[in-house]
PDB file of C-alpha atoms in Angstrom:
ATOM      1  CA  MET A   1    -125.764   7.223  11.633  1.00 71.00           C
ATOM      2  CA  ALA A   2    -122.330   5.214  10.443  1.00 86.00           C
ATOM      3  CA  GLU A   3    -122.785   1.431  10.694  1.00 94.00           C
ATOM      4  CA  LEU A   4    -121.160  -0.164  13.386  1.00 97.00           C
ATOM      5  CA  SER A   5    -118.594  -2.729  12.699  1.00 98.00           C
ATOM      6  CA  ILE A   6    -119.048  -6.516  13.862  1.00 98.00           C
ATOM      7  CA  GLN A   7    -116.319  -6.040  16.456  1.00 98.00           C
ATOM      8  CA  GLU A   8    -117.804  -2.777  17.612  1.00 98.00           C
ATOM      9  CA  ARG A   9    -121.321  -4.315  17.868  1.00 97.00           C
ATOM     10  CA  LEU A  10    -120.510  -7.854  19.218  1.00 97.00           C
ATOM     11  CA  TYR A  11    -117.298  -7.522  21.333  1.00 97.00           C
ATOM     12  CA  PRO A  12    -116.711  -3.765  21.965  1.00 97.00           C
ATOM     13  CA  GLN A  13    -114.575  -4.421  25.056  1.00 96.00           C
ATOM     14  CA  LEU A  14    -111.880  -6.873  23.370  1.00 97.00           C
ATOM     15  CA  THR A  15    -108.371  -5.896  23.743  1.00 98.00           C
ATOM     16  CA  CYS A  16    -107.222  -8.060  20.900  1.00 98.00           C
ATOM     17  CA  PHE A  17    -104.272  -6.342  19.381  1.00 98.00           C
ATOM     18  CA  GLY A  18    -105.703  -7.116  15.692  1.00 98.00           C
ATOM     19  CA  CYS A  19    -109.338  -6.257  16.410  1.00 98.00           C
ATOM     20  CA  GLY A  20    -110.056  -5.196  19.788  1.00 98.00           C
ATOM     21  CA  HIS A  21    -111.459  -1.646  19.979  1.00 98.00           C
ATOM     22  CA  ALA A  22    -110.445  -1.736  23.544  1.00 98.00           C
ATOM     23  CA  ASN A  23    -106.842  -1.993  22.662  1.00 98.00           C
ATOM     24  CA  ALA A  24    -105.521   1.714  22.323  1.00 98.00           C
ATOM     25  CA  LYS A  25    -102.245   0.225  20.386  1.00 98.00           C
ATOM     26  CA  GLY A  26    -104.248  -2.099  18.350  1.00 98.00           C
ATOM     27  CA  LEU A  27    -105.269  -2.489  14.760  1.00 98.00           C
ATOM     28  CA  LYS A  28    -108.613  -1.908  15.567  1.00 98.00           C
ATOM     29  CA  LEU A  29    -109.823  -3.962  12.213  1.00 98.00           C
ATOM     30  CA  ARG A  30    -113.619  -3.132  11.459  1.00 98.00           C
ATOM     31  CA  SER A  31    -115.395  -5.847   9.579  1.00 98.00           C
ATOM     32  CA  TYR A  32    -119.090  -5.699   7.958  1.00 98.00           C
ATOM     33  CA  PRO A  33    -121.519  -8.238   6.670  1.00 98.00           C
ATOM     34  CA  ARG A  34    -121.998  -7.732   3.032  1.00 97.00           C
ATOM     35  CA  ASP A  35    -124.545 -10.549   1.239  1.00 92.00           C
ATOM     36  CA  ASP A  36    -122.896 -13.960   1.991  1.00 92.00           C
ATOM     37  CA  ILE A  37    -119.661 -12.797   2.814  1.00 98.00           C
ATOM     38  CA  VAL A  38    -117.782 -10.352   5.741  1.00 98.00           C
ATOM     39  CA  VAL A  39    -115.650  -7.564   4.267  1.00 98.00           C
ATOM     40  CA  ALA A  40    -113.252  -5.030   5.886  1.00 98.00           C
ATOM     41  CA  ALA A  41    -110.892  -2.361   4.431  1.00 97.00           C
ATOM     42  CA  PHE A  42    -107.447  -2.118   6.161  1.00 98.00           C
ATOM     43  CA  ASN A  43    -104.900   0.514   5.853  1.00 98.00           C
ATOM     44  CA  PRO A  44    -101.629  -0.713   7.010  1.00 98.00           C
ATOM     45  CA  TRP A  45     -99.303   1.423   8.894  1.00 98.00           C
ATOM     46  CA  PRO A  46     -95.977   2.652   7.746  1.00 97.00           C
ATOM     47  CA  GLU A  47     -94.175   0.223  10.272  1.00 98.00           C
ATOM     48  CA  HIS A  48     -95.722  -2.688   8.675  1.00 98.00           C
ATOM     49  CA  ASP A  49     -93.029  -3.127   5.916  1.00 98.00           C
ATOM     50  CA  ASN A  50     -91.703  -6.564   5.295  1.00 97.00           C
ATOM     51  CA  GLY A  51     -88.387  -4.938   4.449  1.00 96.00           C
ATOM     52  CA  PHE A  52     -89.063  -4.645   0.769  1.00 94.00           C
ATOM     53  CA  GLY A  53     -91.561  -1.920   0.962  1.00 95.00           C
ATOM     54  CA  PHE A  54     -94.440  -4.125   0.766  1.00 97.00           C
ATOM     55  CA  LEU A  55     -96.608  -5.544   3.909  1.00 98.00           C
ATOM     56  CA  ASN A  56     -95.163  -7.611   6.553  1.00 98.00           C
ATOM     57  CA  GLY A  57     -96.262 -11.248   6.133  1.00 98.00           C
ATOM     58  CA  GLY A  58     -97.125 -11.415   9.775  1.00 98.00           C
ATOM     59  CA  ILE A  59     -99.435  -8.174   9.755  1.00 98.00           C
ATOM     60  CA  ILE A  60    -101.269 -10.387   7.022  1.00 98.00           C
ATOM     61  CA  ALA A  61    -101.914 -13.218   8.977  1.00 98.00           C
ATOM     62  CA  THR A  62    -103.075 -10.880  11.742  1.00 98.00           C
ATOM     63  CA  VAL A  63    -105.738  -9.206  10.000  1.00 98.00           C
ATOM     64  CA  LEU A  64    -106.638 -12.457   8.002  1.00 98.00           C
ATOM     65  CA  ASP A  65    -107.132 -14.270  11.273  1.00 98.00           C
ATOM     66  CA  CYS A  66    -109.050 -11.405  13.200  1.00 98.00           C
ATOM     67  CA  HIS A  67    -111.051 -10.682  10.102  1.00 98.00           C
ATOM     68  CA  SER A  68    -111.995 -14.429   9.821  1.00 98.00           C
ATOM     69  CA  GLY A  69    -113.091 -14.216  13.296  1.00 98.00           C
ATOM     70  CA  ALA A  70    -115.388 -11.455  12.391  1.00 98.00           C
ATOM     71  CA  ALA A  71    -116.975 -13.788  10.096  1.00 98.00           C
ATOM     72  CA  VAL A  72    -117.350 -16.638  12.911  1.00 98.00           C
ATOM     73  CA  PHE A  73    -118.741 -14.485  15.494  1.00 97.00           C
ATOM     74  CA  HIS A  74    -121.072 -12.589  13.249  1.00 97.00           C
ATOM     75  CA  ARG A  75    -122.355 -16.348  11.886  1.00 97.00           C
ATOM     76  CA  ALA A  76    -122.542 -17.433  15.836  1.00 96.00           C
ATOM     77  CA  HIS A  77    -124.471 -14.421  16.803  1.00 96.00           C
ATOM     78  CA  LEU A  78    -127.214 -14.742  13.935  1.00 96.00           C
ATOM     79  CA  LEU A  79    -127.380 -18.586  15.292  1.00 95.00           C
ATOM     80  CA  GLY A  80    -127.914 -17.233  18.849  1.00 95.00           C
ATOM     81  CA  MET A  81    -124.443 -18.470  19.992  1.00 94.00           C
ATOM     82  CA  ASP A  82    -122.778 -15.809  22.161  1.00 91.00           C
ATOM     83  CA  PRO A  83    -120.151 -16.252  24.816  1.00 92.00           C
ATOM     84  CA  PRO A  84    -120.900 -17.119  28.226  1.00 86.00           C
ATOM     85  CA  PRO A  85    -120.335 -14.413  30.856  1.00 84.00           C
ATOM     86  CA  GLY A  86    -116.690 -14.016  31.624  1.00 83.00           C
ATOM     87  CA  SER A  87    -115.542 -15.279  28.212  1.00 88.00           C
ATOM     88  CA  PRO A  88    -114.427 -12.837  25.477  1.00 90.00           C
ATOM     89  CA  LEU A  89    -115.015 -14.771  22.639  1.00 94.00           C
ATOM     90  CA  LEU A  90    -116.980 -18.177  21.841  1.00 94.00           C
ATOM     91  CA  TYR A  91    -113.757 -19.649  19.540  1.00 96.00           C
ATOM     92  CA  VAL A  92    -110.242 -19.106  19.365  1.00 96.00           C
ATOM     93  CA  THR A  93    -107.934 -19.913  16.109  1.00 97.00           C
ATOM     94  CA  ALA A  94    -106.787 -23.711  16.234  1.00 98.00           C
ATOM     95  CA  GLY A  95    -104.967 -23.200  12.727  1.00 98.00           C
ATOM     96  CA  LEU A  96    -103.904 -20.802  10.232  1.00 98.00           C
ATOM     97  CA  ASP A  97    -102.878 -21.914   6.502  1.00 98.00           C
ATOM     98  CA  LEU A  98    -101.766 -18.937   4.485  1.00 98.00           C
ATOM     99  CA  ARG A  99    -100.377 -18.978   1.001  1.00 98.00           C
ATOM    100  CA  TYR A 100     -98.907 -15.416  -0.047  1.00 98.00           C
ATOM    101  CA  LEU A 101     -99.442 -14.774  -3.573  1.00 98.00           C
ATOM    102  CA  ARG A 102     -98.336 -11.325  -4.571  1.00 96.00           C
ATOM    103  CA  PRO A 103     -96.730  -8.641  -3.080  1.00 96.00           C
ATOM    104  CA  VAL A 104     -99.268  -5.995  -0.808  1.00 97.00           C
ATOM    105  CA  PRO A 105     -98.264  -2.453  -1.273  1.00 97.00           C
ATOM    106  CA  LEU A 106     -98.266  -0.249   2.099  1.00 97.00           C
ATOM    107  CA  GLY A 107    -100.121   3.252   1.834  1.00 93.00           C
ATOM    108  CA  GLN A 108    -103.131   1.843   0.149  1.00 95.00           C
ATOM    109  CA  ALA A 109    -106.499   0.687   1.238  1.00 97.00           C
ATOM    110  CA  LEU A 110    -106.640  -3.074   0.962  1.00 98.00           C
ATOM    111  CA  GLU A 111    -109.768  -5.300   0.875  1.00 98.00           C
ATOM    112  CA  LEU A 112    -110.284  -8.169   3.291  1.00 98.00           C
ATOM    113  CA  ARG A 113    -112.932 -10.923   2.487  1.00 98.00           C
ATOM    114  CA  ALA A 114    -113.999 -14.081   4.538  1.00 98.00           C
ATOM    115  CA  THR A 115    -116.791 -16.548   4.163  1.00 98.00           C
ATOM    116  CA  VAL A 116    -117.416 -19.474   6.732  1.00 98.00           C
ATOM    117  CA  THR A 117    -117.205 -22.723   4.846  1.00 98.00           C
ATOM    118  CA  GLU A 118    -117.818 -25.239   7.399  1.00 97.00           C
ATOM    119  CA  ALA A 119    -119.382 -25.009  10.791  1.00 96.00           C
ATOM    120  CA  ASP A 120    -120.460 -26.864  13.972  1.00 91.00           C
ATOM    121  CA  ALA A 121    -120.999 -26.284  17.228  1.00 86.00           C
ATOM    122  CA  ASP A 122    -117.324 -27.148  18.128  1.00 94.00           C
ATOM    123  CA  GLN A 123    -115.389 -26.020  15.086  1.00 97.00           C
ATOM    124  CA  VAL A 124    -115.768 -23.604  12.203  1.00 98.00           C
ATOM    125  CA  THR A 125    -113.581 -23.031   9.088  1.00 98.00           C
ATOM    126  CA  VAL A 126    -113.183 -19.849   7.155  1.00 98.00           C
ATOM    127  CA  GLU A 127    -111.737 -19.125   3.861  1.00 98.00           C
ATOM    128  CA  ALA A 128    -110.220 -15.517   3.545  1.00 98.00           C
ATOM    129  CA  GLU A 129    -108.479 -13.391   1.330  1.00 98.00           C
ATOM    130  CA  LEU A 130    -106.550  -9.841   1.168  1.00 98.00           C
ATOM    131  CA  VAL A 131    -107.393  -8.297  -2.236  1.00 98.00           C
ATOM    132  CA  TRP A 132    -105.719  -5.247  -3.699  1.00 98.00           C
ATOM    133  CA  ASP A 133    -106.243  -3.639  -7.298  1.00 98.00           C
ATOM    134  CA  GLY A 134    -108.663  -6.614  -7.852  1.00 97.00           C
ATOM    135  CA  LYS A 135    -106.315  -9.239  -7.655  1.00 98.00           C
ATOM    136  CA  PRO A 136    -105.991 -11.536  -4.246  1.00 98.00           C
ATOM    137  CA  ARG A 137    -102.694 -10.925  -2.700  1.00 98.00           C
ATOM    138  CA  ALA A 138    -102.980 -13.444   0.058  1.00 98.00           C
ATOM    139  CA  ALA A 139    -105.371 -16.271   0.975  1.00 98.00           C
ATOM    140  CA  ALA A 140    -105.874 -18.023   4.400  1.00 98.00           C
ATOM    141  CA  THR A 141    -107.831 -21.000   5.543  1.00 98.00           C
ATOM    142  CA  THR A 142    -108.517 -20.533   9.354  1.00 98.00           C
ATOM    143  CA  ARG A 143    -109.897 -23.580  11.846  1.00 98.00           C
ATOM    144  CA  TRP A 144    -111.712 -22.213  14.856  1.00 98.00           C
ATOM    145  CA  LYS A 145    -112.471 -24.358  17.711  1.00 97.00           C
ATOM    146  CA  ARG A 146    -114.793 -23.498  20.857  1.00 95.00           C
ATOM    147  CA  TRP A 147    -112.928 -21.951  23.693  1.00 89.00           C
ATOM    148  CA  ARG A 148    -113.429 -23.919  26.861  1.00 82.00           C
ATOM    149  CA  PRO A 149    -111.698 -21.951  29.889  1.00 73.00           C
ATOM    150  CA  ARG A 150    -109.821 -24.646  31.964  1.00 67.00           C
TER     151      ARG A 150
ATOM    152  CA  MET B   1     -68.452  -8.402  23.607  1.00 71.00           C
ATOM    153  CA  ALA B   2     -72.033  -9.477  22.902  1.00 86.00           C
ATOM    154  CA  GLU B   3     -72.968 -11.914  19.932  1.00 94.00           C
ATOM    155  CA  LEU B   4     -74.689 -10.281  17.159  1.00 97.00           C
ATOM    156  CA  SER B   5     -78.199 -11.723  16.090  1.00 98.00           C
ATOM    157  CA  ILE B   6     -78.081 -12.811  12.851  1.00 98.00           C
ATOM    158  CA  GLN B   7     -80.564 -10.153  11.891  1.00 98.00           C
ATOM    159  CA  GLU B   8     -77.796  -7.672  13.330  1.00 98.00           C
ATOM    160  CA  ARG B   9     -75.203  -9.337  11.393  1.00 97.00           C
ATOM    161  CA  LEU B  10     -76.666 -10.457   7.841  1.00 97.00           C
ATOM    162  CA  TYR B  11     -79.504  -7.670   7.334  1.00 97.00           C
ATOM    163  CA  PRO B  12     -78.635  -4.642   9.931  1.00 97.00           C
ATOM    164  CA  GLN B  13     -80.547  -2.059   7.322  1.00 96.00           C
ATOM    165  CA  LEU B  14     -83.703  -4.276   7.164  1.00 97.00           C
ATOM    166  CA  THR B  15     -87.165  -2.399   7.759  1.00 98.00           C
ATOM    167  CA  CYS B  16     -89.214  -5.365   8.370  1.00 98.00           C
ATOM    168  CA  PHE B  17     -91.890  -5.152  11.205  1.00 98.00           C
ATOM    169  CA  GLY B  18     -90.764  -8.326  12.667  1.00 98.00           C
ATOM    170  CA  CYS B  19     -87.152  -8.716  12.305  1.00 98.00           C
ATOM    171  CA  GLY B  20     -85.860  -5.163  10.866  1.00 98.00           C
ATOM    172  CA  HIS B  21     -83.217  -3.539  13.199  1.00 98.00           C
ATOM    173  CA  ALA B  22     -83.818  -0.506  11.147  1.00 98.00           C
ATOM    174  CA  ASN B  23     -87.441  -0.188  11.807  1.00 98.00           C
ATOM    175  CA  ALA B  24     -88.039   1.986  14.859  1.00 98.00           C
ATOM    176  CA  LYS B  25     -91.511   0.581  15.782  1.00 98.00           C
ATOM    177  CA  GLY B  26     -90.888  -2.979  14.840  1.00 98.00           C
ATOM    178  CA  LEU B  27     -90.549  -6.083  16.821  1.00 98.00           C
ATOM    179  CA  LYS B  28     -86.326  -6.258  16.288  1.00 98.00           C
ATOM    180  CA  LEU B  29     -86.486 -10.058  16.730  1.00 98.00           C
ATOM    181  CA  ARG B  30     -82.858 -11.322  17.558  1.00 98.00           C
ATOM    182  CA  SER B  31     -82.122 -14.738  16.163  1.00 98.00           C
ATOM    183  CA  TYR B  32     -78.807 -16.999  17.014  1.00 98.00           C
ATOM    184  CA  PRO B  33     -77.546 -20.306  15.882  1.00 98.00           C
ATOM    185  CA  ARG B  34     -77.076 -22.926  18.167  1.00 97.00           C
ATOM    186  CA  ASP B  35     -75.672 -26.478  17.382  1.00 92.00           C
ATOM    187  CA  ASP B  36     -78.240 -27.472  14.441  1.00 92.00           C
ATOM    188  CA  ILE B  37     -81.142 -24.990  15.136  1.00 98.00           C
ATOM    189  CA  VAL B  38     -81.779 -21.433  15.431  1.00 98.00           C
ATOM    190  CA  VAL B  39     -83.021 -19.911  18.519  1.00 98.00           C
ATOM    191  CA  ALA B  40     -84.717 -16.670  19.866  1.00 98.00           C
ATOM    192  CA  ALA B  41     -86.389 -15.214  22.803  1.00 97.00           C
ATOM    193  CA  PHE B  42     -89.298 -12.919  22.251  1.00 98.00           C
ATOM    194  CA  ASN B  43     -90.876 -10.506  24.914  1.00 98.00           C
ATOM    195  CA  PRO B  44     -94.138  -9.692  23.619  1.00 98.00           C
ATOM    196  CA  TRP B  45     -95.672  -6.114  24.225  1.00 98.00           C
ATOM    197  CA  PRO B  46     -98.660  -5.427  26.378  1.00 97.00           C
ATOM    198  CA  GLU B  47    -100.674  -4.605  23.573  1.00 98.00           C
ATOM    199  CA  HIS B  48    -100.076  -7.933  21.817  1.00 98.00           C
ATOM    200  CA  ASP B  49    -103.234  -9.160  23.816  1.00 98.00           C
ATOM    201  CA  ASN B  50    -105.607 -11.636  22.093  1.00 97.00           C
ATOM    202  CA  GLY B  51    -108.201 -10.582  24.411  1.00 96.00           C
ATOM    203  CA  PHE B  52    -108.139 -13.217  26.559  1.00 94.00           C
ATOM    204  CA  GLY B  53    -104.771 -12.184  28.072  1.00 95.00           C
ATOM    205  CA  PHE B  54    -102.557 -14.299  26.072  1.00 97.00           C
ATOM    206  CA  LEU B  55    -100.612 -13.497  23.094  1.00 98.00           C
ATOM    207  CA  ASN B  56    -102.214 -12.663  20.098  1.00 98.00           C
ATOM    208  CA  GLY B  57    -102.055 -15.272  17.304  1.00 98.00           C
ATOM    209  CA  GLY B  58    -101.346 -12.550  14.468  1.00 98.00           C
ATOM    210  CA  ILE B  59     -97.953 -11.870  16.347  1.00 98.00           C
ATOM    211  CA  ILE B  60     -97.172 -15.422  17.182  1.00 98.00           C
ATOM    212  CA  ALA B  61     -97.433 -15.665  13.035  1.00 98.00           C
ATOM    213  CA  THR B  62     -95.088 -12.882  12.556  1.00 98.00           C
ATOM    214  CA  VAL B  63     -92.108 -13.746  14.902  1.00 98.00           C
ATOM    215  CA  LEU B  64     -92.295 -17.515  13.685  1.00 98.00           C
ATOM    216  CA  ASP B  65     -92.228 -16.208  10.277  1.00 98.00           C
ATOM    217  CA  CYS B  66     -89.352 -13.626  10.851  1.00 98.00           C
ATOM    218  CA  HIS B  67     -87.331 -16.062  13.123  1.00 98.00           C
ATOM    219  CA  SER B  68     -87.866 -19.061  10.321  1.00 98.00           C
ATOM    220  CA  GLY B  69     -86.285 -16.424   7.961  1.00 98.00           C
ATOM    221  CA  ALA B  70     -83.256 -16.162  10.339  1.00 98.00           C
ATOM    222  CA  ALA B  71     -82.824 -19.954   9.869  1.00 98.00           C
ATOM    223  CA  VAL B  72     -83.125 -19.381   6.107  1.00 98.00           C
ATOM    224  CA  PHE B  73     -80.806 -16.520   5.599  1.00 97.00           C
ATOM    225  CA  HIS B  74     -78.191 -18.036   8.096  1.00 97.00           C
ATOM    226  CA  ARG B  75     -77.964 -21.230   6.208  1.00 97.00           C
ATOM    227  CA  ALA B  76     -77.963 -19.308   2.867  1.00 96.00           C
ATOM    228  CA  HIS B  77     -75.154 -17.216   4.106  1.00 96.00           C
ATOM    229  CA  LEU B  78     -73.099 -20.400   5.184  1.00 96.00           C
ATOM    230  CA  LEU B  79     -73.312 -21.557   1.849  1.00 95.00           C
ATOM    231  CA  GLY B  80     -72.144 -18.275   0.296  1.00 95.00           C
ATOM    232  CA  MET B  81     -75.802 -17.518  -1.119  1.00 94.00           C
ATOM    233  CA  ASP B  82     -76.440 -13.715  -0.149  1.00 91.00           C
ATOM    234  CA  PRO B  83     -78.991 -11.104  -1.843  1.00 92.00           C
ATOM    235  CA  PRO B  84     -77.724  -9.547  -4.958  1.00 86.00           C
ATOM    236  CA  PRO B  85     -77.287  -5.677  -4.666  1.00 84.00           C
ATOM    237  CA  GLY B  86     -80.337  -3.831  -4.012  1.00 83.00           C
ATOM    238  CA  SER B  87     -82.406  -6.739  -2.837  1.00 88.00           C
ATOM    239  CA  PRO B  88     -82.676  -6.875   0.772  1.00 90.00           C
ATOM    240  CA  LEU B  89     -83.157 -10.444   1.434  1.00 94.00           C
ATOM    241  CA  LEU B  90     -82.680 -13.711  -0.922  1.00 94.00           C
ATOM    242  CA  TYR B  91     -86.306 -15.364  -0.270  1.00 96.00           C
ATOM    243  CA  VAL B  92     -89.652 -14.343   0.990  1.00 96.00           C
ATOM    244  CA  THR B  93     -92.543 -16.399   2.436  1.00 97.00           C
ATOM    245  CA  ALA B  94     -94.623 -18.256   0.277  1.00 98.00           C
ATOM    246  CA  GLY B  95     -96.464 -19.990   2.850  1.00 98.00           C
ATOM    247  CA  LEU B  96     -97.192 -20.274   6.364  1.00 98.00           C
ATOM    248  CA  ASP B  97     -99.264 -23.028   8.153  1.00 98.00           C
ATOM    249  CA  LEU B  98     -99.542 -22.530  11.778  1.00 98.00           C
ATOM    250  CA  ARG B  99    -101.254 -24.801  14.525  1.00 98.00           C
ATOM    251  CA  TYR B 100    -102.193 -23.166  17.764  1.00 98.00           C
ATOM    252  CA  LEU B 101    -101.582 -25.635  20.517  1.00 98.00           C
ATOM    253  CA  ARG B 102    -101.659 -24.132  23.754  1.00 96.00           C
ATOM    254  CA  PRO B 103    -102.252 -20.491  24.923  1.00 96.00           C
ATOM    255  CA  VAL B 104     -99.264 -18.086  25.251  1.00 97.00           C
ATOM    256  CA  PRO B 105     -98.897 -15.869  28.257  1.00 97.00           C
ATOM    257  CA  LEU B 106     -98.047 -12.293  28.019  1.00 97.00           C
ATOM    258  CA  GLY B 107     -95.244 -10.677  30.288  1.00 93.00           C
ATOM    259  CA  GLN B 108     -93.071 -13.792  29.809  1.00 95.00           C
ATOM    260  CA  ALA B 109     -89.791 -14.336  27.727  1.00 97.00           C
ATOM    261  CA  LEU B 110     -90.723 -17.110  24.932  1.00 98.00           C
ATOM    262  CA  GLU B 111     -88.501 -19.339  23.082  1.00 98.00           C
ATOM    263  CA  LEU B 112     -88.415 -19.600  19.542  1.00 98.00           C
ATOM    264  CA  ARG B 113     -86.866 -22.528  17.551  1.00 98.00           C
ATOM    265  CA  ALA B 114     -86.250 -22.895  13.988  1.00 98.00           C
ATOM    266  CA  THR B 115     -84.744 -25.817  11.861  1.00 98.00           C
ATOM    267  CA  VAL B 116     -84.507 -25.897   7.687  1.00 98.00           C
ATOM    268  CA  THR B 117     -86.110 -29.243   6.519  1.00 98.00           C
ATOM    269  CA  GLU B 118     -85.769 -29.031   2.971  1.00 97.00           C
ATOM    270  CA  ALA B 119     -83.939 -26.718   0.569  1.00 96.00           C
ATOM    271  CA  ASP B 120     -82.895 -26.050  -2.847  1.00 91.00           C
ATOM    272  CA  ALA B 121     -81.806 -22.880  -4.632  1.00 86.00           C
ATOM    273  CA  ASP B 122     -85.147 -21.932  -5.422  1.00 94.00           C
ATOM    274  CA  GLN B 123     -87.197 -22.990  -2.236  1.00 97.00           C
ATOM    275  CA  VAL B 124     -86.764 -23.609   1.427  1.00 98.00           C
ATOM    276  CA  THR B 125     -88.934 -25.288   3.916  1.00 98.00           C
ATOM    277  CA  VAL B 126     -88.542 -24.488   7.518  1.00 98.00           C
ATOM    278  CA  GLU B 127     -90.242 -26.162  11.036  1.00 98.00           C
ATOM    279  CA  ALA B 128     -90.593 -23.530  13.712  1.00 98.00           C
ATOM    280  CA  GLU B 129     -91.924 -23.420  17.345  1.00 98.00           C
ATOM    281  CA  LEU B 130     -92.837 -21.311  20.041  1.00 98.00           C
ATOM    282  CA  VAL B 131     -92.093 -23.072  23.631  1.00 98.00           C
ATOM    283  CA  TRP B 132     -92.777 -21.573  26.868  1.00 98.00           C
ATOM    284  CA  ASP B 133     -92.353 -23.282  30.114  1.00 97.00           C
ATOM    285  CA  GLY B 134     -90.930 -26.451  28.488  1.00 97.00           C
ATOM    286  CA  LYS B 135     -94.214 -26.944  26.174  1.00 98.00           C
ATOM    287  CA  PRO B 136     -94.636 -26.298  22.419  1.00 98.00           C
ATOM    288  CA  ARG B 137     -97.330 -23.488  22.010  1.00 98.00           C
ATOM    289  CA  ALA B 138     -97.591 -23.026  18.525  1.00 98.00           C
ATOM    290  CA  ALA B 139     -95.849 -24.954  15.493  1.00 98.00           C
ATOM    291  CA  ALA B 140     -95.428 -23.511  11.975  1.00 98.00           C
ATOM    292  CA  THR B 141     -94.356 -24.690   8.657  1.00 98.00           C
ATOM    293  CA  THR B 142     -92.720 -21.881   6.617  1.00 98.00           C
ATOM    294  CA  ARG B 143     -92.064 -22.101   2.490  1.00 98.00           C
ATOM    295  CA  TRP B 144     -89.928 -19.819   1.155  1.00 98.00           C
ATOM    296  CA  LYS B 145     -88.901 -19.053  -2.539  1.00 97.00           C
ATOM    297  CA  ARG B 146     -86.632 -17.196  -4.010  1.00 95.00           C
ATOM    298  CA  TRP B 147     -87.220 -13.498  -4.544  1.00 89.00           C
ATOM    299  CA  ARG B 148     -86.675 -12.310  -7.979  1.00 82.00           C
ATOM    300  CA  PRO B 149     -87.583  -8.618  -8.286  1.00 73.00           C
ATOM    301  CA  ARG B 150     -89.722  -7.738 -11.686  1.00 67.00           C
TER     302      ARG B 150
END
């Protein structure tokens, strides 16, 4: 039986554009825990062009943000921290600091990696990168804060 | 006659997902110079949900990056700096530092603002924000570097 992704296992009803499997027009990212990190493969769509024939930086931001989220929610779940009823997720992104290192091809499977580097109940920090052909192509630090509905 | 956006005037053939008017499936952002800044209106699509019924952070990154680009290329054009033949744009994004300040609604016209704050021939820095209902909802600092095909 195929392994369920973090997204399909922990929040299958999510409608997020990047990682919600209940969003018919979204990217439907699938992330998996492997050893100490969380990994994903992402296949860009032809329209995800940056105008140079490489992958658009906003789409890179989208998948690194959502993939980092999978690392956050996977870790929280292991600690017994799940969102309260009626709230889709426990944390939201507060900040995204992204460095574009090298062009990223279209038409190729890309590798995403993420690791939680700091965490307490209210805030989590994740380091993530997009790798292709053995080289990091973009690196992101995301900060997550607890979502408290007003 | 309707005013042409920076994108349609300076790079109408661009296929960028966020701001390329030659990308049939892209967001086709339209940005305009106004006084000392560059502005745009953006209407998210229903699938741009973040899973909470607000705008996805990756799409916020996409439009702030592309809108900042319009400020960069508008300024460069005024200085007589245009891309060499065969190169779609003069600069590419090297870094994006984004702070998510408040939730951004779906189904509403959002305002984007951008200002070039530092520039030399090789690198440009832009401050941009997404505003709705009079309040900044996200703020970005983008760093651009000269694109040199290898």
